[in-house]
Coordinates of C-alpha atoms and ligand atoms in Angstrom, one line a residue:
M1 CA -71.3 -31.5 28.4
K2 CA -68.9 -28.6 28.1
T3 CA -66.3 -28.9 25.4
I4 CA -62.9 -27.4 26.4
V5 CA -60.6 -26.2 23.6
R6 CA -56.9 -26.4 24.5
N7 CA -54.1 -25.0 22.3
V8 CA -51.3 -27.4 21.3
E9 CA -49.5 -25.3 18.7
N10 CA -46.6 -24.4 21.0
K11 CA -43.9 -26.5 22.6
D12 CA -45.3 -25.7 26.2
N13 CA -48.4 -27.7 25.6
K14 CA -47.4 -30.5 27.9
E15 CA -50.2 -30.0 30.4
A16 CA -53.0 -30.0 27.7
I17 CA -51.5 -33.2 26.3
R18 CA -51.3 -34.8 29.7
E19 CA -54.9 -33.9 30.5
A20 CA -56.1 -35.2 27.1
A21 CA -54.2 -38.5 27.6
G22 CA -55.8 -38.9 31.0
L23 CA -59.3 -38.5 29.4
L24 CA -58.4 -41.1 26.8
R25 CA -57.3 -43.6 29.4
E26 CA -60.6 -43.2 31.2
G27 CA -62.5 -44.1 28.0
K28 CA -63.5 -40.5 27.2
L29 CA -63.1 -38.7 23.9
V30 CA -60.6 -36.1 22.7
A31 CA -60.4 -34.5 19.3
F32 CA -56.8 -33.9 18.2
P33 CA -54.9 -32.6 15.1
T34 CA -53.1 -35.0 12.8
E35 CA -51.2 -34.0 9.6
T36 CA -54.2 -35.2 7.5
V37 CA -57.4 -34.1 9.3
Y38 CA -58.5 -33.8 12.9
G39 CA -59.3 -37.1 14.5
L40 CA -61.9 -38.0 17.2
G41 CA -60.0 -40.2 19.6
G42 CA -61.0 -42.8 22.1
S43 CA -59.1 -45.7 23.7
G44 CA -58.7 -48.5 21.2
W45 CA -58.9 -51.2 23.9
M46 CA -62.3 -50.1 25.2
E47 CA -65.6 -51.0 23.6
E48 CA -67.4 -48.2 25.4
A49 CA -65.0 -45.6 23.9
A50 CA -65.7 -46.9 20.5
S51 CA -69.4 -46.7 21.2
R52 CA -69.0 -43.1 22.3
I53 CA -67.2 -42.3 19.1
Y54 CA -70.0 -43.7 16.9
E55 CA -72.6 -41.8 19.0
A56 CA -70.8 -38.4 18.9
K57 CA -70.3 -38.6 15.1
G58 CA -73.7 -40.2 14.4
R59 CA -71.8 -42.8 12.5
P60 CA -73.1 -46.3 11.6
S61 CA -71.3 -48.8 13.9
D62 CA -70.4 -51.2 11.0
N63 CA -68.0 -48.5 9.7
P64 CA -64.7 -49.5 11.3
L65 CA -62.2 -47.1 13.0
I66 CA -58.5 -46.6 12.5
L67 CA -56.2 -47.3 15.5
H68 CA -53.5 -44.7 15.9
I69 CA -50.2 -45.6 17.5
G70 CA -47.2 -43.5 18.7
S71 CA -44.6 -46.3 18.7
M72 CA -43.8 -49.3 16.6
E73 CA -43.9 -51.8 19.4
M74 CA -47.7 -51.5 19.7
I75 CA -48.2 -53.1 16.3
D76 CA -47.7 -56.6 17.7
E77 CA -50.5 -56.1 20.2
I78 CA -52.9 -54.9 17.5
A79 CA -52.1 -57.2 14.5
S80 CA -51.9 -61.0 14.6
C81 CA -49.2 -60.8 11.9
V82 CA -47.5 -58.1 9.8
P83 CA -46.9 -59.3 6.2
G84 CA -43.5 -58.3 4.6
P85 CA -44.9 -55.7 2.2
A86 CA -46.8 -54.0 5.1
K87 CA -43.6 -53.8 7.1
K88 CA -41.9 -52.2 4.2
A89 CA -44.7 -49.6 3.8
M90 CA -44.6 -48.8 7.5
D91 CA -40.9 -48.4 7.5
A92 CA -41.1 -46.1 4.4
F93 CA -44.0 -43.9 5.3
W94 CA -44.5 -43.9 9.1
P95 CA -44.9 -41.6 10.9
G96 CA -47.1 -40.2 8.1
P97 CA -50.4 -40.2 6.2
L98 CA -50.6 -44.0 5.5
T99 CA -53.0 -46.4 7.0
V100 CA -52.4 -50.2 6.7
I101 CA -55.1 -52.9 7.0
L102 CA -53.8 -56.0 8.8
P103 CA -55.3 -59.1 10.3
K104 CA -56.5 -58.1 13.8
S105 CA -55.3 -59.6 17.1
D106 CA -57.7 -61.0 19.7
K107 CA -57.1 -58.0 21.9
V108 CA -58.8 -55.5 19.5
P109 CA -62.5 -55.3 20.2
Y110 CA -64.9 -56.1 17.3
R111 CA -66.7 -52.9 18.2
V112 CA -63.6 -51.0 16.8
T113 CA -63.3 -53.0 13.6
G114 CA -67.0 -53.0 12.9
G115 CA -67.1 -56.8 13.2
L116 CA -64.2 -57.3 10.7
D117 CA -61.3 -59.7 11.4
S118 CA -58.9 -57.0 10.0
V119 CA -57.8 -53.8 11.6
A120 CA -56.7 -50.4 10.3
V121 CA -53.5 -48.9 11.8
R122 CA -51.7 -45.6 11.4
M123 CA -48.8 -43.7 13.0
P124 CA -49.5 -40.0 12.4
S125 CA -46.6 -37.5 12.0
H126 CA -48.2 -34.5 13.7
P127 CA -46.1 -33.6 16.7
A128 CA -49.1 -33.1 19.0
A129 CA -50.7 -36.3 17.8
L130 CA -47.5 -38.3 18.5
A131 CA -47.1 -36.6 21.9
L132 CA -50.7 -37.5 22.8
L133 CA -50.4 -41.1 21.6
R134 CA -47.2 -41.7 23.5
E135 CA -48.5 -40.1 26.7
A136 CA -51.8 -42.1 26.5
G137 CA -49.9 -45.4 26.1
V138 CA -52.9 -47.0 24.4
P139 CA -53.8 -47.3 20.7
V140 CA -56.3 -44.5 19.9
A141 CA -59.3 -45.3 17.7
A142 CA -59.9 -42.2 15.7
P143 CA -62.2 -41.4 12.8
S144 CA -62.2 -37.9 11.3
A145 CA -63.7 -35.6 13.9
N146 CA -66.7 -34.5 11.9
T147 CA -70.4 -35.3 12.1
S148 CA -70.9 -38.4 9.9
G149 CA -71.5 -37.3 6.3
R150 CA -70.0 -33.8 6.7
P151 CA -66.7 -32.6 5.3
S152 CA -63.7 -33.7 7.4
P153 CA -62.3 -31.1 9.8
T154 CA -59.1 -29.4 8.9
K155 CA -59.2 -26.8 11.7
A156 CA -60.3 -27.0 15.3
E157 CA -63.2 -24.6 14.5
H158 CA -64.6 -27.3 12.2
V159 CA -64.6 -29.8 15.0
V160 CA -66.3 -27.3 17.4
E161 CA -68.9 -26.6 14.7
D162 CA -69.8 -30.3 14.6
L163 CA -69.1 -31.7 18.0
D164 CA -69.5 -28.8 20.5
G165 CA -71.2 -30.1 23.7
K166 CA -70.7 -33.8 22.6
I167 CA -67.1 -34.4 23.7
P168 CA -65.1 -33.1 26.6
M169 CA -61.9 -31.8 24.8
V170 CA -60.6 -30.5 21.5
L171 CA -56.8 -30.0 21.1
D172 CA -56.3 -27.1 18.7
G173 CA -53.2 -27.4 16.5
G174 CA -54.2 -24.8 13.9
K175 CA -54.8 -25.7 10.3
V176 CA -53.6 -29.2 9.3
E177 CA -51.0 -29.7 6.6
V178 CA -52.3 -32.3 4.2
G179 CA -56.1 -31.7 4.3
V180 CA -57.3 -35.0 3.0
E181 CA -57.4 -38.3 4.9
S182 CA -54.6 -40.9 4.8
T183 CA -54.0 -43.3 2.0
I184 CA -55.5 -46.7 3.1
V185 CA -53.7 -49.8 1.9
D186 CA -55.1 -53.3 2.5
F187 CA -52.3 -55.9 3.1
T188 CA -54.6 -58.8 4.0
G189 CA -54.7 -60.2 0.4
E190 CA -52.2 -61.5 -2.1
V191 CA -51.6 -58.0 -3.6
P192 CA -51.7 -54.7 -1.7
V193 CA -54.8 -52.7 -2.6
I194 CA -55.3 -49.0 -2.1
L195 CA -58.8 -48.6 -0.6
R196 CA -58.7 -44.8 -0.3
P197 CA -56.3 -42.5 -2.2
G198 CA -54.4 -39.9 -0.2
K199 CA -51.2 -37.9 -0.2
I200 CA -49.1 -41.1 -0.5
T201 CA -49.6 -42.2 -4.1
K202 CA -49.7 -45.6 -5.9
D203 CA -46.5 -44.7 -7.6
E204 CA -44.7 -43.9 -4.3
L205 CA -46.0 -47.2 -2.8
E206 CA -44.9 -49.3 -5.7
K207 CA -41.4 -47.8 -5.5
A208 CA -41.1 -48.4 -1.8
L209 CA -42.5 -51.9 -1.9
S210 CA -40.9 -52.9 -5.2
T211 CA -44.2 -54.6 -6.1
E212 CA -47.5 -53.9 -7.9
V213 CA -50.2 -52.1 -5.9
L214 CA -53.8 -52.1 -7.1
M215 CA -56.2 -49.3 -6.9
S216 CA -59.8 -50.2 -5.8
T217 CA -62.5 -48.6 -7.9
L218 CA -63.0 -44.9 -7.4
S219 CA -66.7 -45.0 -6.9
V220 CA -68.7 -47.6 -5.0
K221 CA -72.4 -47.9 -5.4
E222 CA -74.7 -48.5 -2.4
D223 CA -75.6 -51.9 -3.6
T224 CA -72.2 -53.4 -3.9
V225 CA -70.2 -54.7 -0.9
P226 CA -67.2 -52.3 -0.6
R227 CA -63.9 -53.4 0.9
A228 CA -63.6 -50.3 3.1
P229 CA -67.1 -50.1 4.6
G230 CA -66.8 -46.3 4.9
M231 CA -66.8 -46.1 1.1
K232 CA -70.5 -46.9 0.8
Y233 CA -71.8 -43.9 2.8
K234 CA -72.4 -40.4 1.4
H235 CA -69.4 -38.4 2.5
Y236 CA -68.0 -35.0 2.9
A237 CA -71.2 -33.4 1.6
P238 CA -71.9 -29.7 1.8
K239 CA -75.5 -28.7 2.4
A240 CA -76.0 -27.4 -1.2
Q241 CA -76.2 -29.6 -4.2
L242 CA -72.8 -30.0 -5.7
V243 CA -72.2 -30.8 -9.4
L244 CA -68.8 -31.6 -10.9
I245 CA -68.1 -30.4 -14.5
L246 CA -65.3 -32.6 -15.9
G247 CA -63.3 -32.4 -19.1
E248 CA -59.8 -32.2 -20.6
D249 CA -60.5 -28.9 -22.2
R250 CA -60.4 -26.3 -19.4
E251 CA -62.1 -23.6 -21.5
K252 CA -65.0 -25.8 -22.3
V253 CA -65.4 -26.7 -18.6
A254 CA -65.4 -23.0 -17.8
E255 CA -68.0 -22.3 -20.5
E256 CA -70.3 -25.1 -19.2
I257 CA -70.0 -23.8 -15.6
T258 CA -70.8 -20.3 -16.7
K259 CA -73.9 -21.4 -18.7
R260 CA -75.2 -23.5 -15.8
V261 CA -74.6 -20.7 -13.3
R262 CA -76.6 -18.4 -15.5
D263 CA -79.5 -20.9 -15.8
C264 CA -79.6 -21.4 -12.1
R265 CA -79.5 -17.7 -11.3
E266 CA -82.4 -17.1 -13.7
Q267 CA -84.4 -19.6 -11.6
G268 CA -83.6 -17.5 -8.5
M269 CA -81.0 -19.9 -7.0
K270 CA -78.0 -18.6 -5.2
T271 CA -75.0 -20.1 -7.0
G272 CA -71.4 -21.0 -6.0
V273 CA -68.4 -22.1 -8.0
I274 CA -65.4 -24.0 -6.8
A275 CA -62.7 -22.5 -9.0
T276 CA -58.9 -22.5 -9.0
E277 CA -56.3 -19.6 -8.7
E278 CA -56.0 -19.9 -12.5
T279 CA -59.7 -19.5 -13.3
M280 CA -61.4 -17.7 -10.4
G281 CA -61.5 -14.3 -12.1
G282 CA -63.5 -15.7 -15.0
Y283 CA -66.8 -16.7 -13.2
D284 CA -69.8 -14.6 -12.5
A285 CA -71.6 -16.6 -9.8
D286 CA -72.9 -15.3 -6.4
E287 CA -70.0 -16.9 -4.6
V288 CA -66.7 -17.9 -6.2
I289 CA -64.1 -19.5 -4.1
S290 CA -60.6 -20.7 -5.2
V291 CA -59.7 -24.1 -3.8
G292 CA -56.0 -23.6 -4.7
S293 CA -53.7 -23.7 -7.6
R294 CA -53.6 -26.5 -10.2
S295 CA -49.8 -26.1 -10.4
H296 CA -49.6 -26.7 -6.7
M297 CA -52.1 -29.5 -6.0
E298 CA -51.1 -29.7 -2.3
T299 CA -52.8 -26.3 -1.9
V300 CA -56.0 -27.9 -3.3
T301 CA -55.9 -30.9 -0.9
A302 CA -55.2 -28.5 2.0
N303 CA -58.2 -26.2 1.2
L304 CA -60.8 -28.6 -0.1
Y305 CA -62.8 -29.4 3.0
D306 CA -62.6 -25.8 4.3
V307 CA -64.0 -24.6 1.0
L308 CA -66.9 -27.1 1.2
R309 CA -67.7 -25.9 4.7
E310 CA -67.4 -22.3 3.7
F311 CA -70.2 -22.7 1.1
D312 CA -72.5 -23.9 3.9
H313 CA -71.9 -20.6 5.7
R314 CA -72.6 -18.6 2.5
D315 CA -75.9 -20.4 2.1
V316 CA -75.8 -21.2 -1.6
D317 CA -78.3 -23.5 -3.2
V318 CA -76.1 -25.1 -5.8
I319 CA -72.3 -25.4 -6.3
F320 CA -70.5 -26.2 -9.6
S321 CA -66.9 -27.4 -9.3
E322 CA -64.1 -27.9 -11.8
G323 CA -62.7 -31.4 -11.8
F324 CA -59.1 -32.5 -11.4
E325 CA -57.6 -35.1 -13.7
G326 CA -54.3 -36.7 -12.9
E327 CA -52.7 -39.5 -11.0
E328 CA -51.2 -38.0 -7.9
Y329 CA -52.9 -35.6 -5.6
E330 CA -55.7 -35.3 -8.2
E331 CA -56.7 -38.9 -7.4
A332 CA -57.3 -38.0 -3.7
V333 CA -59.1 -34.8 -4.5
M334 CA -61.5 -36.4 -7.1
N335 CA -62.2 -39.3 -4.7
R336 CA -63.6 -36.8 -2.2
L337 CA -65.3 -34.4 -4.7
V338 CA -67.1 -37.3 -6.4
K339 CA -68.5 -38.4 -3.0
A340 CA -69.3 -34.9 -1.9
A341 CA -71.3 -34.5 -5.1
G342 CA -73.1 -37.8 -4.6
H343 CA -71.8 -38.8 -8.0
Q344 CA -73.4 -35.9 -9.9
M345 CA -71.0 -35.4 -12.7
I346 CA -71.2 -33.9 -16.2
R347 CA -68.5 -34.4 -18.8
V348 CA -68.0 -31.9 -21.5
Ligands
TXA401 O1 -56.2 -39.5 7.9 C1 -57.0 -40.3 8.4 O2 -57.0 -41.5 8.2 C2 -57.9 -39.8 9.5 C3 -57.1 -39.2 10.7 C4 -57.9 -38.8 11.8 O3 -56.1 -40.2 11.0 N1 -58.9 -40.7 9.9 C5 -59.9 -41.1 9.1 O4 -60.8 -42.0 9.7 O5 -60.1 -40.7 8.0 P1 -62.2 -42.4 9.1 O6 -62.8 -43.2 10.2 O7 -62.9 -41.1 8.8 O8 -62.0 -43.3 7.9 C6 -61.5 -44.6 8.1 C7 -61.8 -45.4 6.8 C8 -63.2 -45.7 6.7 O9 -63.6 -45.6 5.3 C9 -63.3 -47.2 7.1 O10 -64.3 -47.9 6.5 C10 -61.9 -47.7 6.7 O11 -61.1 -46.6 7.0 N2 -61.5 -48.9 7.5 C11 -61.2 -48.9 8.8 N3 -60.9 -50.2 9.2 C12 -61.0 -50.9 8.1 C13 -60.8 -52.3 7.8 N4 -60.5 -53.2 8.8 N5 -60.9 -52.8 6.5 C14 -61.2 -51.9 5.5 N6 -61.5 -50.6 5.7 C15 -61.3 -50.1 7.0
MG402 MG1 -64.2 -39.7 7.9

């Protein structure tokens, strides 16, 4: 299959949007930009579209998909009920990087929800995504548009890298803004629970909902039953081994990374370091890349996946990364880094 890339960065992208919407209505797949990461979309009403998504990504089919909508009315067709706190969250953060888990309606195929009786829904704020969803007129099931297990795509090039020849169309909206996936909040229980941290923080949610919100555990082992099935798989992984060096004392962290880089180089390994603007001059590895600035954490979320992919291109054997401690963007960044590292962490 030939994959066509169409630009949607400008206002006069109507034709590309119309073509893409037509493909979606036929049950075919289209990758499109959202404000978080690129999504791989297929009609949320069609089992065969969901099957195509799982196949193109190489994703286990018990890992449910998020339904994306372009207008509020569609929620009643997707969810059997919308609890008060969920309504408040949607009003406060939609369109935007928030996904809500609600009880599913009969109309949503189990193929989309991985057999669950709940469904994940989100209204993205990216103008091209909204235009596509409104033109398509169906909810669009869309996981991140990467091969399962690889870092999520934050540029159309990343999508092409993973899915070229497997899907008919990619809409290119340039580099995304947020860079990590949406915050997922489960509203099916007594208390709202954050299943995946993202740009919208626990604090912001609690303020908007005027109620307590829980954070599910950061790391989920293979042998427990996770509430978001996606949490049990290895994720976002670069090809090289990634090791996180954590600690409150930044100098100690830098010393430990320097020591480990030296040891690995002595063994003939090609080494990489994920540094920050503040520290990048201090390392002597084969490849040192700054992921952004600690004093502007939104630069770190925006660059994270791109940096992980860049290390693949530079063919390093081992990567050491600084950690990020904190309760806002840091939470989202560490959640991804810990998974990318397959839980290999050292505390100094
Ligand atoms: O920002 C995002 O959310 C991006 C863009 C494309 O919108 N999408 C995304 O989708 O990250 P995906 O498939 O890569 O991640 C969806 C996560 C998975 O961990 C999945 O297990 C969880 O959402 N999920 C989906 N439906 C669920 C449900 N009913 N209950 C619990 N978790 C669910
Ligand atoms: Mg994903």
